[in-house]
């Protein structure tokens, strides 16, 4: 098995959260914290650093070449381990289908208003199937290749938008805003929690290295918190919290109104198209992690898989099955825009937050109680 480097694993963590950050963060933070939302990373960061330290210490005591799925099997045993893996794979496939549907909705709303979301859901799902049929190393290398391009475009847009930020939209923030600020930290926890949780399924594919995992996670969290703060600063500073809370796509509305781009026709279509890449990676990772869980629960050893796309042995037929399930979820999910927005704002973030921050601590305490760790 060809392993991925820790650096590629870190870039994979960074790229996968850009889609949820642009879809959820500005509007959700504005609804929760109002004008103080751009400071939401400040109360969230200490909690995230503590949790990252816990994750690092937990995995430093585990054998090399094991990820979250293997940890669940070891802690819970042959009876309950597969049950938890089935539940995790079910959530991963549901979330992958949700990302397919929300990505299709973004394209319809911003660029192709006369198109049907099903076209984009199906085409993206098939592309993600091809990626998931390969190896974890190919996904990590794809993330490493796309990260500078996508992040560079995002930083350029945000820096250009700062010149039109209005101070009245951001300040003053006083002591009276602290309760709202604490609520505004929840969307930040949700987005960065996903970046901490989903890569845990791929720990078994990482090359051993001398540098502690905790050091990488601290630097990663600091960088991503700064990026999310810049995102909220630009969006809220241009539109104000009240307007942002009403917009379905605040960031892409910002791009459409940037003075820098007014000389170029339909530049927002190009920017929206760039955000296909984070969604592509996120769905592909969900499919890969889901099939890994299912194959491990059924007695296979997916870590030994060489990633031959034409190989159907060793339960690899579950990979197209997972892709089909995610595509069906995307096609059936949110037939009305209101129901999709409700899922995006409440149900999916709540479940994602619970899984991201409760799964590993529960495994840890159960393992200590049962003496399986």
Coordinates of C-alpha atoms in Angstrom, one line a residue:
X1 CA 0.0 0.0 0.0
X2 CA 1.3 3.4 -1.0
X3 CA 0.9 5.8 2.0
X4 CA 0.1 9.5 2.1
X5 CA 2.4 12.0 3.9
X6 CA 1.3 14.0 6.9
X7 CA 1.6 17.2 4.9
X8 CA -0.8 15.9 2.3
X9 CA -3.2 14.8 5.0
X10 CA -3.1 18.3 6.5
X11 CA -3.8 19.9 3.1
X12 CA -6.7 17.5 2.6
X13 CA -8.1 18.6 6.0
X14 CA -7.9 22.3 4.8
X15 CA -9.5 21.8 1.4
X16 CA -12.4 19.7 2.5
X17 CA -13.8 22.4 4.9
X18 CA -13.8 25.2 2.4
X19 CA -17.2 24.1 1.0
X20 CA -18.9 23.9 4.4
X21 CA -17.3 27.2 5.4
X22 CA -18.7 29.2 2.5
X23 CA -22.0 27.5 2.6
X24 CA -22.7 27.7 6.3
X25 CA -20.4 29.9 8.2
X26 CA -21.2 33.6 7.2
X27 CA -24.9 33.3 7.4
X28 CA -25.1 31.0 10.4
X29 CA -22.6 33.2 12.4
X30 CA -24.5 36.4 11.5
X31 CA -27.8 34.9 12.7
X32 CA -26.2 33.8 16.0
X33 CA -23.9 36.7 16.8
X34 CA -24.9 39.6 14.7
X35 CA -22.2 42.3 14.3
X36 CA -19.8 40.4 16.5
X37 CA -19.9 37.3 14.3
X38 CA -16.5 38.0 12.7
X39 CA -14.9 37.4 16.0
X40 CA -16.4 33.9 16.4
X41 CA -13.1 32.1 16.0
X42 CA -11.8 33.6 19.2
X43 CA -14.0 31.7 21.7
X44 CA -13.9 28.6 19.5
X45 CA -10.2 28.3 19.2
X46 CA -9.3 27.3 22.8
X47 CA -11.9 24.6 22.7
X48 CA -10.6 23.4 19.4
X49 CA -7.0 23.4 20.6
X50 CA -7.9 21.3 23.6
X51 CA -9.9 18.8 21.5
X52 CA -7.0 18.6 19.0
X53 CA -4.6 17.8 21.9
X54 CA -6.9 15.1 23.1
X55 CA -7.1 13.5 19.7
X56 CA -3.4 13.6 19.3
X57 CA -2.8 12.0 22.7
X58 CA -5.4 9.4 21.9
X59 CA -3.7 8.4 18.6
X60 CA -0.2 8.5 19.9
X61 CA -1.1 5.6 22.2
X62 CA -2.5 3.5 19.3
X63 CA -0.7 1.2 17.0
X64 CA 0.6 2.6 13.7
X65 CA -1.6 2.0 10.7
X66 CA -5.0 2.4 12.4
X67 CA -7.7 5.0 11.8
X68 CA -11.0 5.8 13.4
X69 CA -12.8 2.7 12.0
X70 CA -10.1 0.4 13.3
X71 CA -10.2 2.1 16.7
X72 CA -14.0 1.5 16.9
X73 CA -13.6 -2.2 16.2
X74 CA -10.9 -2.5 18.8
X75 CA -12.8 -0.7 21.5
X76 CA -16.2 -2.1 20.9
X77 CA -15.3 -5.6 19.7
X78 CA -16.9 -7.8 17.1
X79 CA -20.4 -7.4 18.5
X80 CA -20.9 -3.6 18.7
X81 CA -18.0 -2.5 16.5
X82 CA -19.7 -3.3 13.2
X83 CA -23.0 -1.6 14.4
X84 CA -21.1 1.7 15.0
X85 CA -19.3 1.4 11.6
X86 CA -22.6 0.9 9.8
X87 CA -24.0 4.0 11.6
X88 CA -20.9 6.0 10.7
X89 CA -21.0 4.9 7.0
X90 CA -24.7 5.8 6.9
X91 CA -24.0 9.3 8.1
X92 CA -21.1 9.7 5.7
X93 CA -23.2 8.7 2.8
X94 CA -26.1 11.0 3.9
X95 CA -23.7 13.8 4.3
X96 CA -22.0 13.1 1.0
X97 CA -25.5 13.2 -0.7
X98 CA -26.3 16.5 1.1
X99 CA -23.0 18.1 -0.2
X100 CA -23.9 16.9 -3.7
X101 CA -27.4 18.5 -3.5
X102 CA -26.2 21.7 -1.9
X103 CA -23.4 22.1 -4.4
X104 CA -25.9 21.6 -7.2
X105 CA -28.2 24.2 -5.6
X106 CA -25.3 26.7 -5.5
X107 CA -24.7 26.3 -9.2
X108 CA -28.4 26.7 -10.0
X109 CA -28.9 29.7 -7.8
X110 CA -25.7 31.6 -8.9
X111 CA -25.0 30.6 -12.4
X112 CA -27.5 28.3 -14.1
X113 CA -31.0 29.3 -12.9
X114 CA -32.8 27.4 -15.7
X115 CA -31.1 24.1 -14.9
X116 CA -32.2 21.2 -12.8
X117 CA -30.1 20.3 -9.7
X118 CA -30.3 16.6 -10.6
X119 CA -28.0 17.1 -13.5
X120 CA -25.2 18.5 -11.3
X121 CA -25.9 16.0 -8.5
X122 CA -25.6 13.0 -10.8
X123 CA -22.5 14.2 -12.8
X124 CA -20.6 15.2 -9.6
X125 CA -21.5 11.9 -7.9
X126 CA -20.1 9.9 -10.8
X127 CA -16.9 11.9 -10.7
X128 CA -16.6 11.3 -7.0
X129 CA -17.2 7.5 -7.6
X130 CA -14.2 7.4 -10.0
X131 CA -12.0 9.1 -7.3
X132 CA -13.3 6.9 -4.5
X133 CA -12.4 3.8 -6.6
X134 CA -8.8 4.8 -6.4
X135 CA -6.4 4.9 -3.5
X136 CA -6.3 7.2 -0.5
X137 CA -3.0 8.4 -1.8
X138 CA -4.6 9.6 -5.0
X139 CA -7.1 11.6 -3.1
X140 CA -4.5 13.1 -0.9
X141 CA -2.3 14.1 -3.9
X142 CA -5.4 15.6 -5.5
X143 CA -6.0 17.7 -2.4
X144 CA -2.3 18.8 -2.4
X145 CA -2.5 19.8 -6.0
X146 CA -5.8 21.8 -5.7
X147 CA -5.2 23.5 -2.3
X148 CA -2.9 26.3 -3.5
X149 CA -5.2 27.1 -6.5
X150 CA -8.4 27.2 -4.5
X151 CA -7.0 28.9 -1.4
X152 CA -5.1 31.4 -3.6
X153 CA -8.4 32.5 -5.3
X154 CA -10.2 32.7 -2.0
X155 CA -7.5 34.9 -0.4
X156 CA -7.4 37.2 -3.5
X157 CA -11.1 37.7 -3.4
X158 CA -11.1 38.4 0.3
X159 CA -8.2 40.8 0.2
X160 CA -9.9 42.7 -2.7
X161 CA -13.1 42.9 -0.8
X162 CA -11.5 44.4 2.3
X163 CA -11.3 47.8 0.6
X164 CA -15.1 48.1 0.7
X165 CA -15.5 47.0 4.3
X166 CA -17.6 49.5 6.4
X167 CA -16.6 49.9 10.0
X168 CA -20.1 50.4 11.2
X169 CA -20.9 46.8 10.1
X170 CA -18.3 45.4 12.4
X171 CA -17.9 47.7 15.4
X172 CA -18.4 48.5 18.2
X173 CA -18.3 45.1 19.9
X174 CA -18.7 45.4 23.6
X175 CA -19.0 43.2 26.7
X176 CA -22.8 43.1 26.1
X177 CA -22.0 41.2 22.9
X178 CA -20.2 38.3 24.7
X179 CA -23.3 36.0 24.9
X180 CA -24.0 36.5 21.2
X181 CA -20.3 36.0 20.5
X182 CA -20.4 32.6 22.3
X183 CA -23.3 31.5 20.1
X184 CA -21.4 32.7 17.1
X185 CA -18.6 30.3 17.9
X186 CA -20.8 27.3 17.3
X187 CA -20.7 27.5 13.4
X188 CA -16.9 27.9 13.6
X189 CA -16.8 24.8 15.8
X190 CA -18.9 23.0 13.3
X191 CA -16.8 23.7 10.3
X192 CA -13.4 23.2 12.0
X193 CA -14.7 20.1 13.8
X194 CA -15.4 18.5 10.5
X195 CA -11.8 19.3 9.5
X196 CA -10.6 17.5 12.6
X197 CA -13.0 14.5 12.4
X198 CA -13.2 13.3 8.8
X199 CA -9.5 13.0 8.3
X200 CA -9.4 10.6 11.3
X201 CA -10.7 7.9 9.0
X202 CA -7.4 8.2 7.0
X203 CA -4.9 8.0 9.8
X204 CA -4.2 4.4 8.9
X205 CA -2.9 5.5 5.5
X206 CA -0.4 8.1 6.8
X207 CA 3.4 7.5 6.7
X208 CA 5.0 7.4 10.1
X209 CA 6.9 10.6 10.9
X210 CA 8.9 12.0 13.8
X211 CA 6.9 15.2 14.1
X212 CA 4.0 14.9 16.7
X213 CA 0.5 15.1 15.3
X214 CA -0.5 17.7 17.9
X215 CA 2.0 20.2 16.5
X216 CA 0.5 19.9 13.1
X217 CA -3.0 20.3 14.4
X218 CA -2.2 23.4 16.4
X219 CA -0.6 25.2 13.4
X220 CA -3.5 24.0 11.2
X221 CA -6.1 25.3 13.6
X222 CA -4.4 28.7 13.9
X223 CA -4.2 29.1 10.1
X224 CA -7.8 27.9 9.4
X225 CA -9.2 30.1 12.2
X226 CA -7.4 33.1 10.7
X227 CA -8.8 32.3 7.2
X228 CA -12.4 31.9 8.5
X229 CA -12.1 35.2 10.4
X230 CA -11.0 36.9 7.2
X231 CA -13.9 35.4 5.4
X232 CA -16.5 36.6 8.0
X233 CA -14.7 40.0 8.2
X234 CA -15.1 40.5 4.4
X235 CA -18.6 39.3 4.1
X236 CA -20.1 41.0 7.2
X237 CA -18.0 44.1 6.7
X238 CA -19.5 44.6 3.2
X239 CA -23.1 43.7 3.8
X240 CA -23.8 43.8 7.5
X241 CA -25.1 41.0 9.7
X242 CA -28.8 41.6 9.0
X243 CA -28.4 41.3 5.2
X244 CA -26.0 38.4 5.4
X245 CA -28.5 36.4 7.5
X246 CA -31.0 36.7 4.7
X247 CA -28.7 35.8 1.8
X248 CA -28.6 32.2 0.6
X249 CA -25.1 32.5 -0.8
X250 CA -23.4 35.5 1.0
X251 CA -19.9 34.9 -0.3
X252 CA -20.9 34.5 -3.9
X253 CA -23.1 37.6 -3.6
X254 CA -20.0 39.4 -2.4
X255 CA -18.0 38.2 -5.5
X256 CA -20.7 39.4 -7.8
X257 CA -20.5 42.9 -6.3
X258 CA -16.7 43.3 -6.1
X259 CA -15.6 46.5 -7.9
X260 CA -12.4 44.7 -9.0
X261 CA -14.3 42.4 -11.3
X262 CA -16.9 44.7 -12.8
X263 CA -14.9 44.9 -16.0
X264 CA -15.1 41.2 -16.5
X265 CA -18.4 39.6 -17.6
X266 CA -19.8 36.7 -15.5
X267 CA -16.7 36.3 -13.3
X268 CA -18.8 34.9 -10.6
X269 CA -19.5 31.9 -12.8
X270 CA -15.7 31.2 -12.8
X271 CA -15.5 31.6 -9.0
X272 CA -18.5 29.4 -8.4
X273 CA -17.0 26.7 -10.7
X274 CA -13.8 26.7 -8.6
X275 CA -15.8 25.6 -5.6
X276 CA -16.6 22.4 -7.4
X277 CA -13.2 21.2 -6.3
X278 CA -13.7 21.3 -2.5
X279 CA -17.1 19.7 -2.9
X280 CA -15.6 17.0 -5.1
X281 CA -12.9 16.2 -2.5
X282 CA -15.3 16.3 0.4
X283 CA -17.8 13.9 -1.3
X284 CA -15.0 11.6 -2.5
X285 CA -13.6 11.4 1.1
X286 CA -17.0 10.6 2.4
X287 CA -17.5 7.8 -0.1
X288 CA -14.0 6.4 0.6
X289 CA -14.4 6.5 4.4
X290 CA -17.9 5.0 4.1
X291 CA -16.7 2.0 2.0
X292 CA -13.8 1.6 4.4
X293 CA -16.1 1.3 7.4
X294 CA -18.4 -1.1 5.6
X295 CA -15.7 -3.4 4.4
X296 CA -14.0 -3.5 7.8
X297 CA -17.3 -4.3 9.5
X298 CA -17.8 -7.2 7.1
X299 CA -14.4 -8.7 7.9
X300 CA -12.3 -7.2 5.1
X301 CA -9.0 -5.3 5.6
X302 CA -9.4 -2.2 3.4
X303 CA -6.0 -0.8 4.5
X304 CA -4.4 -3.4 2.3
X305 CA -6.3 -2.2 -0.8
X306 CA -4.0 -1.1 -3.6
X307 CA -6.7 1.1 -5.1
X308 CA -7.1 -0.6 -8.5
X309 CA -10.2 1.0 -10.0
X310 CA -11.1 -2.1 -12.1
X311 CA -10.7 -4.6 -9.2
X312 CA -14.1 -5.8 -7.9
X313 CA -12.7 -8.3 -5.4
X314 CA -12.4 -8.0 -1.6
X315 CA -15.8 -6.3 -1.3
X316 CA -14.7 -3.4 -3.6
X317 CA -18.2 -3.6 -5.1
X318 CA -19.3 -1.7 -2.1
X319 CA -17.6 1.4 -3.5
X320 CA -20.1 1.9 -6.4
X321 CA -22.9 0.9 -4.0
X322 CA -21.9 3.8 -1.6
X323 CA -21.7 6.2 -4.6
X324 CA -25.2 5.1 -5.7
X325 CA -26.5 5.6 -2.2
X326 CA -25.1 9.1 -1.9
X327 CA -26.4 10.1 -5.4
X328 CA -29.9 8.9 -4.5
X329 CA -29.8 10.9 -1.2
X330 CA -28.7 14.0 -3.3
X331 CA -31.5 13.4 -5.8
X332 CA -34.2 12.9 -3.2
X333 CA -33.0 15.4 -0.6
X334 CA -34.6 18.9 -0.3
X335 CA -37.1 18.9 -3.2
X336 CA -38.0 22.4 -2.1
X337 CA -35.5 25.1 -1.4
X338 CA -37.0 25.8 2.1
X339 CA -36.5 22.2 3.2
X340 CA -32.9 22.1 1.9
X341 CA -32.1 25.3 3.8
X342 CA -33.6 23.9 6.9
X343 CA -31.4 20.9 6.6
X344 CA -28.4 23.0 5.9
X345 CA -29.0 25.4 8.9
X346 CA -30.2 23.0 11.6
X347 CA -30.3 19.2 11.1
X348 CA -27.0 18.6 9.3
X349 CA -24.9 21.1 11.4
X350 CA -26.3 19.6 14.7
X351 CA -25.6 16.0 13.7
X352 CA -22.2 16.9 12.3
X353 CA -21.3 18.7 15.5
X354 CA -22.3 15.8 17.7
X355 CA -20.4 13.2 15.6
X356 CA -17.3 15.4 15.3
X357 CA -16.9 16.1 19.0
X358 CA -18.5 13.0 20.7
X359 CA -17.4 10.0 18.7
X360 CA -13.7 9.8 19.8
X361 CA -14.3 10.8 23.5
X362 CA -17.0 8.1 23.7
X363 CA -14.7 5.5 22.2
X364 CA -12.0 6.6 24.7
X365 CA -14.2 6.3 27.8
X366 CA -15.8 3.1 26.7
X367 CA -12.3 1.7 25.9
X368 CA -11.0 2.7 29.3
X369 CA -14.1 1.2 31.0
X370 CA -13.9 -2.1 29.1
X371 CA -10.1 -2.1 29.3
X372 CA -9.9 -2.5 25.5
X373 CA -7.5 0.5 25.2

